[in-house]
């Protein structure tokens, strides 16, 4: 009996095993096993999907470290340690009767800013009339010396004020170009300036030492600018808005003219805001005229030693040759040379012009673009108000493109020649976008014709109702 029960259990086990094997083969071959419910316990043990992690762009190419381009100023303890301004370019004493404030806006690249400041000082502009506007957006960090030379937004506040004797205005935050221009106007109103000058920080200026008006003595760039200012102050000169020197690398602005048209449109932050401003001035019948005061360059780099602007000592060719036609015999180390003024219109002066001209041509021919100097520095990590250099450049570029879109929406077209196509001041924000396109004009004609038919139909219906 026990044996029979054992065989029965064995047979049942074998049958169950065969059933399970057959079922497994059937489920696998038909794919039904994928549709079977999975116990919650097994589901709970399934590993979670991986958490996304930040993916980073390639690290930017490291730029060479920035060096100070005025070594003598870096070592100077006071302004008396700087080279004297060339005697023929010294500012008049006493100061001219007119007020001649010069604004220079700064956001980044100390080498270029220092270069343009030194250029105007050595071209005769009174240092006390020069106002650098620190628009780096780092609040008082530069004034307190908290940034290093490798930081794009670094500015040597003490050197500008204590050594060069100029003034620095610090903006409370980073301003766009249009906002910065309105700050120039506002400051002029606050100080009672009827006129002011402003210059680009990448445009060094030099007196034209070969220029002499017929029957008159030589004038520095500053004194020629004063002459232009005096011309524009005469009542008979007319409704002047601005005088441009070398396009607008240096500009003379009549404050009330820019106020009368409502200042710069801050909805157009960068590019095209100048077009918008100047076109509105012309629409109001204001005059913008060219003028000459000296040589003003547009560059993307800095001269390695700004003492070149003071032009003391020999020219490079004279230093290289030193008056010898054969290699010199060995001799004891020479004593440091006494640096003497080289005279007006000297070889060293023409060497400076040649250098600036080369720098200007390099900027214009650079395939990477004209404003590569704006993103040339990548340092400043760990310092106050640090910004990623590439990210800052990308953000500014996006803002520029936004401004172009705003200009096109405001005037219905992208090109700058607004008056030439018949636009007037009251057309701002009132014209249909793309109004010059044939398909837009055609649709407008069809709409007018449809509206005329509808009016005529309504008038006829009204007359019929009146007859009854």
Tab-separated table of C-alpha atoms in Angstrom:
chain	number	residue	atom	x	y	z
A	1	UNK	CA	0.000	0.000	0.000
A	2	UNK	CA	2.807	2.352	0.907
A	3	UNK	CA	4.644	1.407	-2.279
A	4	UNK	CA	1.605	2.187	-4.410
A	5	UNK	CA	1.237	5.623	-2.753
A	6	UNK	CA	4.900	6.392	-3.389
A	7	UNK	CA	4.639	5.499	-7.055
A	8	UNK	CA	1.496	7.603	-7.321
A	9	UNK	CA	3.256	10.659	-5.900
A	10	UNK	CA	6.211	10.081	-8.197
A	11	UNK	CA	3.933	9.874	-11.213
A	12	UNK	CA	2.110	13.056	-10.200
A	13	UNK	CA	5.415	14.891	-9.767
A	14	UNK	CA	6.601	13.817	-13.191
A	15	UNK	CA	3.312	14.884	-14.771
A	16	UNK	CA	3.546	18.300	-13.017
A	17	UNK	CA	7.131	18.727	-14.182
A	18	UNK	CA	6.185	17.882	-17.773
A	19	UNK	CA	3.258	20.350	-17.569
A	20	UNK	CA	5.469	23.144	-16.281
A	21	UNK	CA	8.102	22.531	-18.953
A	22	UNK	CA	5.522	22.422	-21.695
A	23	UNK	CA	3.820	25.586	-20.380
A	24	UNK	CA	7.145	27.411	-20.240
A	25	UNK	CA	7.998	26.446	-23.809
A	26	UNK	CA	4.525	27.530	-24.970
A	27	UNK	CA	4.655	30.870	-23.164
A	28	UNK	CA	8.191	31.602	-24.428
A	29	UNK	CA	7.472	30.733	-28.049
A	30	UNK	CA	4.218	32.711	-28.169
A	31	UNK	CA	5.625	35.702	-26.251
A	32	UNK	CA	2.818	35.490	-23.704
A	33	UNK	CA	5.363	35.411	-20.848
A	34	UNK	CA	5.967	39.144	-21.333
A	35	UNK	CA	2.277	39.824	-20.587
A	36	UNK	CA	2.158	37.885	-17.333
A	37	UNK	CA	1.618	40.047	-14.222
A	38	UNK	CA	4.755	40.646	-12.188
A	39	UNK	CA	4.446	40.399	-8.411
A	40	UNK	CA	4.641	43.771	-6.663
A	41	UNK	CA	7.577	42.536	-4.604
A	42	UNK	CA	9.615	41.932	-7.755
A	43	UNK	CA	8.610	45.304	-9.194
A	44	UNK	CA	9.769	47.038	-6.045
A	45	UNK	CA	13.201	45.492	-6.438
A	46	UNK	CA	13.646	46.896	-10.007
A	47	UNK	CA	16.491	49.495	-10.017
A	48	UNK	CA	15.383	53.124	-10.593
A	49	UNK	CA	16.384	54.906	-13.831
A	50	UNK	CA	19.685	56.813	-13.638
A	51	UNK	CA	19.456	60.443	-12.440
A	52	UNK	CA	20.433	62.944	-15.180
A	53	UNK	CA	23.703	64.718	-14.487
A	54	UNK	CA	24.828	68.079	-15.946
A	55	UNK	CA	26.597	67.816	-19.289
A	56	UNK	CA	29.339	70.406	-19.759
A	57	UNK	CA	30.652	72.244	-22.781
A	58	UNK	CA	34.336	71.895	-23.608
A	59	UNK	CA	36.524	74.111	-21.451
A	60	UNK	CA	37.320	77.406	-23.186
A	61	UNK	CA	40.733	77.792	-24.704
A	62	UNK	CA	43.053	79.437	-22.210
A	63	UNK	CA	44.196	82.893	-23.216
A	64	UNK	CA	47.605	84.300	-22.433
A	65	UNK	CA	47.739	86.219	-19.164
A	66	UNK	CA	47.072	89.936	-19.438
A	67	UNK	CA	49.969	92.241	-18.616
A	68	UNK	CA	49.799	95.886	-17.642
A	69	UNK	CA	50.618	98.048	-20.654
A	70	UNK	CA	52.011	101.005	-18.706
A	71	UNK	CA	54.924	99.627	-16.630
A	72	UNK	CA	56.103	103.060	-15.563
A	73	UNK	CA	52.674	103.928	-14.164
A	74	UNK	CA	52.597	100.598	-12.333
A	75	UNK	CA	55.773	101.607	-10.485
A	76	UNK	CA	54.841	105.263	-9.966
A	77	UNK	CA	54.182	106.522	-6.464
A	78	UNK	CA	52.676	109.808	-7.627
A	79	UNK	CA	51.795	111.684	-10.794
A	80	UNK	CA	55.244	113.296	-10.766
A	81	UNK	CA	56.703	109.875	-11.603
A	82	UNK	CA	54.862	109.806	-14.948
A	83	UNK	CA	56.405	111.208	-18.133
A	84	UNK	CA	55.402	114.825	-18.800
A	85	UNK	CA	52.805	115.538	-21.458
A	86	UNK	CA	54.478	116.728	-24.686
A	87	UNK	CA	54.880	120.469	-24.279
A	88	UNK	CA	53.119	121.318	-27.558
A	89	UNK	CA	50.022	119.375	-26.404
A	90	UNK	CA	49.740	120.609	-22.824
A	91	UNK	CA	46.275	121.832	-21.783
A	92	UNK	CA	45.955	125.618	-21.638
A	93	UNK	CA	46.454	127.329	-18.302
A	94	UNK	CA	44.149	128.686	-17.131
A	95	UNK	CA	41.401	126.413	-18.407
A	96	UNK	CA	39.397	127.636	-21.378
A	97	UNK	CA	36.137	129.383	-20.517
A	98	UNK	CA	34.040	126.577	-21.982
A	99	UNK	CA	33.267	123.394	-20.081
A	100	UNK	CA	34.681	120.385	-21.922
A	101	UNK	CA	33.676	117.168	-20.110
A	102	UNK	CA	34.669	113.965	-21.889
A	103	UNK	CA	32.859	110.701	-21.028
A	104	UNK	CA	34.521	107.348	-21.690
A	105	UNK	CA	32.411	104.287	-20.911
A	106	UNK	CA	34.078	101.110	-19.639
A	107	UNK	CA	32.785	97.572	-19.236
A	108	UNK	CA	35.792	95.274	-19.788
A	109	UNK	CA	39.415	95.202	-20.967
A	110	UNK	CA	41.641	97.446	-18.831
A	111	UNK	CA	44.464	97.613	-21.390
A	112	UNK	CA	42.228	99.308	-23.971
A	113	UNK	CA	40.721	101.691	-21.444
A	114	UNK	CA	44.093	102.764	-20.071
A	115	UNK	CA	45.325	103.268	-23.630
A	116	UNK	CA	42.476	105.578	-24.618
A	117	UNK	CA	42.769	107.584	-21.377
A	118	UNK	CA	46.517	108.088	-21.869
A	119	UNK	CA	45.944	108.998	-25.518
A	120	UNK	CA	43.533	111.827	-24.668
A	121	UNK	CA	45.731	113.126	-21.855
A	122	UNK	CA	48.778	113.254	-24.125
A	123	UNK	CA	46.643	114.862	-26.868
A	124	UNK	CA	46.006	117.766	-24.519
A	125	UNK	CA	42.662	116.992	-22.870
A	126	UNK	CA	42.673	118.316	-19.287
A	127	UNK	CA	42.646	115.226	-17.013
A	128	UNK	CA	40.158	116.834	-14.649
A	129	UNK	CA	37.653	117.010	-17.548
A	130	UNK	CA	37.818	113.272	-18.306
A	131	UNK	CA	35.117	111.059	-16.748
A	132	UNK	CA	35.534	107.301	-16.999
A	133	UNK	CA	32.191	105.617	-16.363
A	134	UNK	CA	32.872	102.260	-14.714
A	135	UNK	CA	30.034	100.223	-16.199
A	136	UNK	CA	31.561	96.874	-15.293
A	137	UNK	CA	28.587	96.009	-13.091
A	138	UNK	CA	30.805	95.095	-10.119
A	139	UNK	CA	29.578	97.998	-7.951
A	140	UNK	CA	32.470	99.235	-5.732
A	141	UNK	CA	34.771	96.257	-6.310
A	142	UNK	CA	37.187	98.220	-8.492
A	143	UNK	CA	37.215	101.196	-6.161
A	144	UNK	CA	38.162	98.882	-3.272
A	145	UNK	CA	40.760	96.968	-5.324
A	146	UNK	CA	38.977	93.610	-5.062
A	147	UNK	CA	39.537	92.450	-8.655
A	148	UNK	CA	42.730	91.223	-10.302
A	149	UNK	CA	44.261	92.156	-13.639
A	150	UNK	CA	43.109	88.888	-15.274
A	151	UNK	CA	39.474	89.741	-14.564
A	152	UNK	CA	37.848	91.241	-17.703
A	153	UNK	CA	36.010	93.785	-15.539
A	154	UNK	CA	39.112	94.957	-13.667
A	155	UNK	CA	39.788	98.679	-13.609
A	156	UNK	CA	42.625	100.360	-11.684
A	157	UNK	CA	40.580	102.993	-9.897
A	158	UNK	CA	43.490	104.496	-7.941
A	159	UNK	CA	45.678	104.867	-11.010
A	160	UNK	CA	42.964	106.673	-12.926
A	161	UNK	CA	42.133	109.078	-10.100
A	162	UNK	CA	45.399	109.508	-8.181
A	163	UNK	CA	48.012	109.201	-10.951
A	164	UNK	CA	46.184	110.345	-14.073
A	165	UNK	CA	43.998	112.852	-12.224
A	166	UNK	CA	40.743	111.937	-13.975
A	167	UNK	CA	37.329	111.213	-12.443
A	168	UNK	CA	35.498	107.876	-12.211
A	169	UNK	CA	31.717	107.475	-12.083
A	170	UNK	CA	30.546	104.011	-10.958
A	171	UNK	CA	27.219	102.721	-12.251
A	172	UNK	CA	25.081	100.829	-9.711
A	173	UNK	CA	24.654	97.912	-12.098
A	174	UNK	CA	25.582	96.852	-15.616
A	175	UNK	CA	23.961	99.228	-18.115
A	176	UNK	CA	23.302	98.636	-21.793
A	177	UNK	CA	24.757	101.013	-24.372
A	178	UNK	CA	21.486	102.959	-24.606
A	179	UNK	CA	21.234	103.254	-20.826
A	180	UNK	CA	24.840	104.382	-20.610
A	181	UNK	CA	24.207	107.116	-23.173
A	182	UNK	CA	21.218	108.313	-21.166
A	183	UNK	CA	23.472	108.435	-18.100
A	184	UNK	CA	25.768	110.818	-20.011
A	185	UNK	CA	22.762	113.047	-20.725
A	186	UNK	CA	21.455	112.857	-17.161
A	187	UNK	CA	24.847	113.672	-15.653
A	188	UNK	CA	25.170	116.659	-17.990
A	189	UNK	CA	21.758	117.931	-16.924
A	190	UNK	CA	22.668	117.505	-13.263
A	191	UNK	CA	25.917	119.434	-13.709
A	192	UNK	CA	24.465	122.109	-15.985
A	193	UNK	CA	26.533	121.181	-19.038
A	194	UNK	CA	25.005	122.436	-22.285
A	195	UNK	CA	27.463	120.301	-24.253
A	196	UNK	CA	29.595	117.248	-23.587
A	197	UNK	CA	32.006	114.999	-25.450
A	198	UNK	CA	32.090	111.216	-25.346
A	199	UNK	CA	34.572	108.707	-26.741
A	200	UNK	CA	34.723	104.958	-27.357
A	201	UNK	CA	37.109	103.078	-25.081
A	202	UNK	CA	38.631	101.243	-28.070
A	203	UNK	CA	39.430	104.447	-30.000
A	204	UNK	CA	42.720	106.121	-28.994
A	205	UNK	CA	43.195	109.706	-30.159
A	206	UNK	CA	46.334	111.551	-31.274
A	207	UNK	CA	46.919	115.190	-32.191
A	208	UNK	CA	47.660	115.747	-35.856
A	209	UNK	CA	51.123	117.250	-35.514
A	210	UNK	CA	51.393	117.908	-39.243
A	211	UNK	CA	48.280	120.067	-39.286
A	212	UNK	CA	48.395	123.832	-39.107
A	213	UNK	CA	45.611	126.110	-40.217
A	214	UNK	CA	46.722	128.751	-42.671
A	215	UNK	CA	48.033	131.751	-40.802
A	216	UNK	CA	47.472	130.150	-37.390
A	217	UNK	CA	49.675	128.414	-34.844
A	218	UNK	CA	49.589	124.685	-34.158
A	219	UNK	CA	46.667	123.362	-32.087
A	220	UNK	CA	46.455	120.111	-30.156
A	221	UNK	CA	43.541	117.720	-30.615
A	222	UNK	CA	41.948	119.235	-27.516
A	223	UNK	CA	42.236	122.843	-28.677
A	224	UNK	CA	40.859	121.953	-32.106
A	225	UNK	CA	37.899	120.269	-30.365
A	226	UNK	CA	37.390	123.468	-28.353
A	227	UNK	CA	37.380	125.447	-31.610
A	228	UNK	CA	34.640	123.185	-32.966
A	229	UNK	CA	32.677	123.631	-29.732
A	230	UNK	CA	32.918	127.411	-30.033
A	231	UNK	CA	31.603	127.246	-33.576
A	232	UNK	CA	28.540	125.255	-32.517
A	233	UNK	CA	27.739	127.662	-29.670
A	234	UNK	CA	27.071	130.549	-32.047
A	235	UNK	CA	23.331	131.298	-32.372
A	236	UNK	CA	23.549	131.389	-36.152
A	237	UNK	CA	24.863	127.817	-36.259
A	238	UNK	CA	21.347	126.378	-36.179
A	239	UNK	CA	19.652	123.423	-34.455
A	240	UNK	CA	22.752	121.339	-33.875
A	241	UNK	CA	22.494	117.923	-32.196
A	242	UNK	CA	26.051	116.588	-32.515
A	243	UNK	CA	29.426	116.891	-34.208
A	244	UNK	CA	31.200	113.676	-35.121
A	245	UNK	CA	34.971	113.295	-35.223
A	246	UNK	CA	36.026	110.246	-37.291
A	247	UNK	CA	32.394	109.149	-37.543
A	248	UNK	CA	31.431	108.980	-33.840
A	249	UNK	CA	34.654	107.639	-32.331
A	250	UNK	CA	34.676	111.025	-30.627
A	251	UNK	CA	31.408	112.983	-30.427
A	252	UNK	CA	30.337	116.438	-29.307
A	253	UNK	CA	26.722	116.408	-28.077
A	254	UNK	CA	24.313	119.292	-27.485
A	255	UNK	CA	22.465	118.127	-24.387
A	256	UNK	CA	19.081	119.783	-24.959
A	257	UNK	CA	18.761	118.313	-28.470
A	258	UNK	CA	19.030	114.752	-27.174
A	259	UNK	CA	16.613	115.571	-24.359
A	260	UNK	CA	14.074	117.044	-26.783
A	261	UNK	CA	13.719	113.771	-28.707
A	262	UNK	CA	13.338	111.759	-25.496
A	263	UNK	CA	16.860	110.422	-25.100
A	264	UNK	CA	18.033	107.009	-26.239
A	265	UNK	CA	15.431	104.236	-26.582
A	266	UNK	CA	16.440	101.743	-23.887
A	267	UNK	CA	14.183	99.079	-25.422
A	268	UNK	CA	16.873	98.846	-28.129
A	269	UNK	CA	19.851	98.026	-25.876
A	270	UNK	CA	22.869	97.898	-28.214
A	271	UNK	CA	23.114	97.739	-31.998
A	272	UNK	CA	20.541	99.796	-33.924
A	273	UNK	CA	19.908	102.078	-30.937
A	274	UNK	CA	22.315	104.631	-32.442
A	275	UNK	CA	20.432	104.422	-35.751
A	276	UNK	CA	17.134	104.931	-33.930
A	277	UNK	CA	18.489	107.932	-32.005
A	278	UNK	CA	20.100	109.699	-34.938
A	279	UNK	CA	17.148	109.131	-37.258
A	280	UNK	CA	14.780	110.647	-34.669
A	281	UNK	CA	17.091	113.660	-34.358
A	282	UNK	CA	17.080	114.140	-38.118
A	283	UNK	CA	13.277	113.731	-38.196
A	284	UNK	CA	13.124	116.675	-35.770
A	285	UNK	CA	15.287	118.685	-38.192
A	286	UNK	CA	18.334	118.633	-35.926
A	287	UNK	CA	21.748	118.764	-37.578
A	288	UNK	CA	24.602	116.246	-37.151
A	289	UNK	CA	27.813	117.298	-38.865
A	290	UNK	CA	31.308	115.919	-39.223
A	291	UNK	CA	34.271	117.764	-37.761
A	292	UNK	CA	38.025	117.319	-37.466
A	293	UNK	CA	40.224	117.667	-34.418
A	294	UNK	CA	42.958	115.082	-34.863
A	295	UNK	CA	43.483	111.399	-35.554
A	296	UNK	CA	41.141	108.889	-33.876
A	297	UNK	CA	41.722	105.167	-34.386
A	298	UNK	CA	39.530	102.085	-33.943
A	299	UNK	CA	41.610	99.226	-32.471
A	300	UNK	CA	41.160	95.877	-30.725
A	301	UNK	CA	44.478	95.664	-28.882
A	302	UNK	CA	46.731	97.708	-26.680
A	303	UNK	CA	50.259	98.981	-27.230
A	304	UNK	CA	52.556	97.094	-24.862
A	305	UNK	CA	54.071	100.247	-23.385
A	306	UNK	CA	51.918	103.365	-23.307
A	307	UNK	CA	54.933	105.538	-22.713
A	308	UNK	CA	55.042	105.533	-26.502
A	309	UNK	CA	52.234	108.138	-26.412
A	310	UNK	CA	54.479	110.511	-24.462
A	311	UNK	CA	57.143	110.028	-27.173
A	312	UNK	CA	60.205	110.628	-25.097
A	313	UNK	CA	63.544	109.371	-26.285
A	314	UNK	CA	64.593	107.852	-29.574
A	315	UNK	CA	62.397	106.182	-32.130
A	316	UNK	CA	62.567	102.398	-32.414
A	317	UNK	CA	64.763	102.608	-35.514
A	318	UNK	CA	67.128	104.954	-33.721
A	319	UNK	CA	67.247	102.691	-30.675
A	320	UNK	CA	67.899	99.615	-32.815
A	321	UNK	CA	70.660	101.304	-34.815
A	322	UNK	CA	71.952	103.798	-32.284
A	323	UNK	CA	73.900	105.485	-35.073
A	324	UNK	CA	76.151	102.469	-35.790
A	325	UNK	CA	76.701	100.607	-39.034
A	326	UNK	CA	78.582	97.642	-37.505
A	327	UNK	CA	78.204	95.591	-34.334
A	328	UNK	CA	79.478	97.529	-31.314
A	329	UNK	CA	82.607	96.486	-29.502
A	330	UNK	CA	82.186	95.052	-26.007
A	331	UNK	CA	81.854	97.799	-23.447
A	332	UNK	CA	80.643	98.209	-19.865
A	333	UNK	CA	76.889	98.206	-19.278
A	334	UNK	CA	75.562	101.667	-20.151
A	335	UNK	CA	73.875	103.874	-17.615
A	336	UNK	CA	70.123	104.331	-18.136
A	337	UNK	CA	69.559	106.940	-20.883
A	338	UNK	CA	68.059	110.298	-20.051
A	339	UNK	CA	64.684	110.353	-21.785
A	340	UNK	CA	64.237	113.688	-23.531
A	341	UNK	CA	61.292	115.082	-25.458
A	342	UNK	CA	61.648	114.180	-29.105
A	343	UNK	CA	59.918	117.228	-30.588
A	344	UNK	CA	56.722	117.696	-32.530
A	345	UNK	CA	56.182	115.657	-35.705
A	346	UNK	CA	59.280	113.559	-34.968
A	347	UNK	CA	60.211	110.047	-36.183
A	348	UNK	CA	58.903	108.658	-32.882
A	349	UNK	CA	55.549	110.365	-33.570
A	350	UNK	CA	55.286	108.708	-36.966
A	351	UNK	CA	56.262	105.410	-35.393
A	352	UNK	CA	53.272	105.793	-33.054
A	353	UNK	CA	50.941	106.540	-35.966
A	354	UNK	CA	52.265	103.547	-37.880
A	355	UNK	CA	51.648	101.272	-34.898
A	356	UNK	CA	48.098	102.538	-34.394
A	357	UNK	CA	47.364	102.204	-38.106
A	358	UNK	CA	48.583	98.588	-38.068
A	359	UNK	CA	46.379	97.833	-35.077
A	360	UNK	CA	43.376	99.396	-36.800
A	361	UNK	CA	43.914	97.424	-40.010
A	362	UNK	CA	44.318	94.212	-37.999
A	363	UNK	CA	40.964	94.828	-36.298
A	364	UNK	CA	39.179	95.508	-39.578
A	365	UNK	CA	40.722	92.453	-41.277
A	366	UNK	CA	40.264	90.004	-38.391
A	367	UNK	CA	38.135	87.101	-39.673
A	368	UNK	CA	36.988	86.372	-36.119
A	369	UNK	CA	35.264	89.767	-35.967
A	370	UNK	CA	36.029	93.357	-35.057
A	371	UNK	CA	35.241	93.132	-31.346
A	372	UNK	CA	37.233	90.105	-30.237
A	373	UNK	CA	38.823	92.294	-27.559
A	374	UNK	CA	35.553	92.182	-25.625
A	375	UNK	CA	35.960	88.477	-24.841
A	376	UNK	CA	39.750	88.273	-24.761
A	377	UNK	CA	39.986	87.649	-20.998
A	378	UNK	CA	38.671	84.655	-19.051
A	379	UNK	CA	39.962	85.226	-15.510
A	380	UNK	CA	38.433	86.438	-12.269
A	381	UNK	CA	37.238	83.125	-10.806
A	382	UNK	CA	36.485	83.483	-7.106
A	383	UNK	CA	36.390	87.302	-7.195
A	384	UNK	CA	33.295	89.436	-6.481
A	385	UNK	CA	30.643	89.504	-9.217
A	386	UNK	CA	32.456	86.816	-11.216
A	387	UNK	CA	30.884	86.037	-14.575
A	388	UNK	CA	31.817	83.301	-17.004
A	389	UNK	CA	33.504	85.106	-19.903
A	390	UNK	CA	31.951	83.053	-22.708
A	391	UNK	CA	28.549	83.100	-21.030
A	392	UNK	CA	28.653	86.871	-20.611
A	393	UNK	CA	29.557	87.299	-24.278
A	394	UNK	CA	26.732	84.980	-25.334
A	395	UNK	CA	24.220	86.846	-23.175
A	396	UNK	CA	25.285	90.214	-24.619
A	397	UNK	CA	25.006	88.807	-28.146
A	398	UNK	CA	21.480	87.555	-27.447
A	399	UNK	CA	20.539	90.980	-26.088
A	400	UNK	CA	21.922	92.621	-29.231
A	401	UNK	CA	19.781	90.374	-31.425
A	402	UNK	CA	16.745	91.210	-29.293
A	403	UNK	CA	17.427	94.911	-29.873
A	404	UNK	CA	17.507	94.403	-33.624
A	405	UNK	CA	14.092	92.722	-33.404
A	406	UNK	CA	12.715	95.626	-31.344
A	407	UNK	CA	14.002	98.173	-33.876
A	408	UNK	CA	12.345	96.265	-36.721
A	409	UNK	CA	9.076	96.035	-34.793
A	410	UNK	CA	9.218	99.741	-33.941
A	411	UNK	CA	9.746	100.949	-37.494
A	412	UNK	CA	8.405	97.978	-39.482
A	413	UNK	CA	11.752	97.432	-41.206
A	414	UNK	CA	15.328	96.425	-40.407
A	415	UNK	CA	17.514	98.834	-42.422
A	416	UNK	CA	18.549	102.133	-40.870
A	417	UNK	CA	17.521	104.643	-43.559
A	418	UNK	CA	14.122	105.451	-42.092
A	419	UNK	CA	13.653	108.943	-43.529
A	420	UNK	CA	14.630	107.892	-47.037
A	421	UNK	CA	11.590	105.594	-47.232
A	422	UNK	CA	9.225	108.277	-45.955
A	423	UNK	CA	8.953	107.441	-42.251
A	424	UNK	CA	8.371	110.233	-39.733
A	425	UNK	CA	8.637	110.394	-35.950
A	426	UNK	CA	4.942	109.603	-35.357
A	427	UNK	CA	5.270	106.367	-37.360
A	428	UNK	CA	7.130	104.637	-34.496
A	429	UNK	CA	5.212	101.506	-33.428
A	430	UNK	CA	2.359	102.445	-35.812
A	431	UNK	CA	3.458	100.829	-39.079
A	432	UNK	CA	2.726	97.238	-40.099
A	433	UNK	CA	5.751	94.936	-39.856
A	434	UNK	CA	7.254	94.297	-43.270
A	435	UNK	CA	5.166	97.077	-44.821
A	436	UNK	CA	7.592	97.461	-47.740
A	437	UNK	CA	7.077	93.901	-48.997
A	438	UNK	CA	4.878	93.521	-52.095
A	439	UNK	CA	2.694	90.830	-50.539
A	440	UNK	CA	2.030	93.050	-47.493
A	441	UNK	CA	1.187	96.026	-49.724
A	442	UNK	CA	-1.079	93.819	-51.867
A	443	UNK	CA	-2.957	92.543	-48.827
A	444	UNK	CA	-3.375	96.105	-47.552
A	445	UNK	CA	-4.867	97.177	-50.922
A	446	UNK	CA	-7.247	94.218	-50.910
A	447	UNK	CA	-8.299	95.045	-47.337
A	448	UNK	CA	-8.975	98.673	-48.263
A	449	UNK	CA	-10.998	97.637	-51.310
A	450	UNK	CA	-13.017	95.141	-49.239
A	451	UNK	CA	-13.689	97.759	-46.557
A	452	UNK	CA	-14.805	100.249	-49.275
A	453	UNK	CA	-17.248	97.699	-50.719
A	454	UNK	CA	-18.643	96.954	-47.274
A	455	UNK	CA	-19.142	100.661	-46.541
A	456	UNK	CA	-20.882	101.188	-49.876
A	457	UNK	CA	-23.142	98.184	-49.272
A	458	UNK	CA	-24.054	99.439	-45.809
A	459	UNK	CA	-24.822	102.930	-47.151
A	460	UNK	CA	-27.120	101.444	-49.806
A	461	UNK	CA	-28.934	99.346	-47.204
A	462	UNK	CA	-29.356	102.394	-44.959
A	463	UNK	CA	-30.831	104.395	-47.826
A	464	UNK	CA	-33.359	101.618	-48.606
A	465	UNK	CA	-34.420	101.543	-44.987
A	466	UNK	CA	-34.867	105.337	-45.097
A	467	UNK	CA	-37.081	105.110	-48.207
A	468	UNK	CA	-39.440	102.794	-46.394
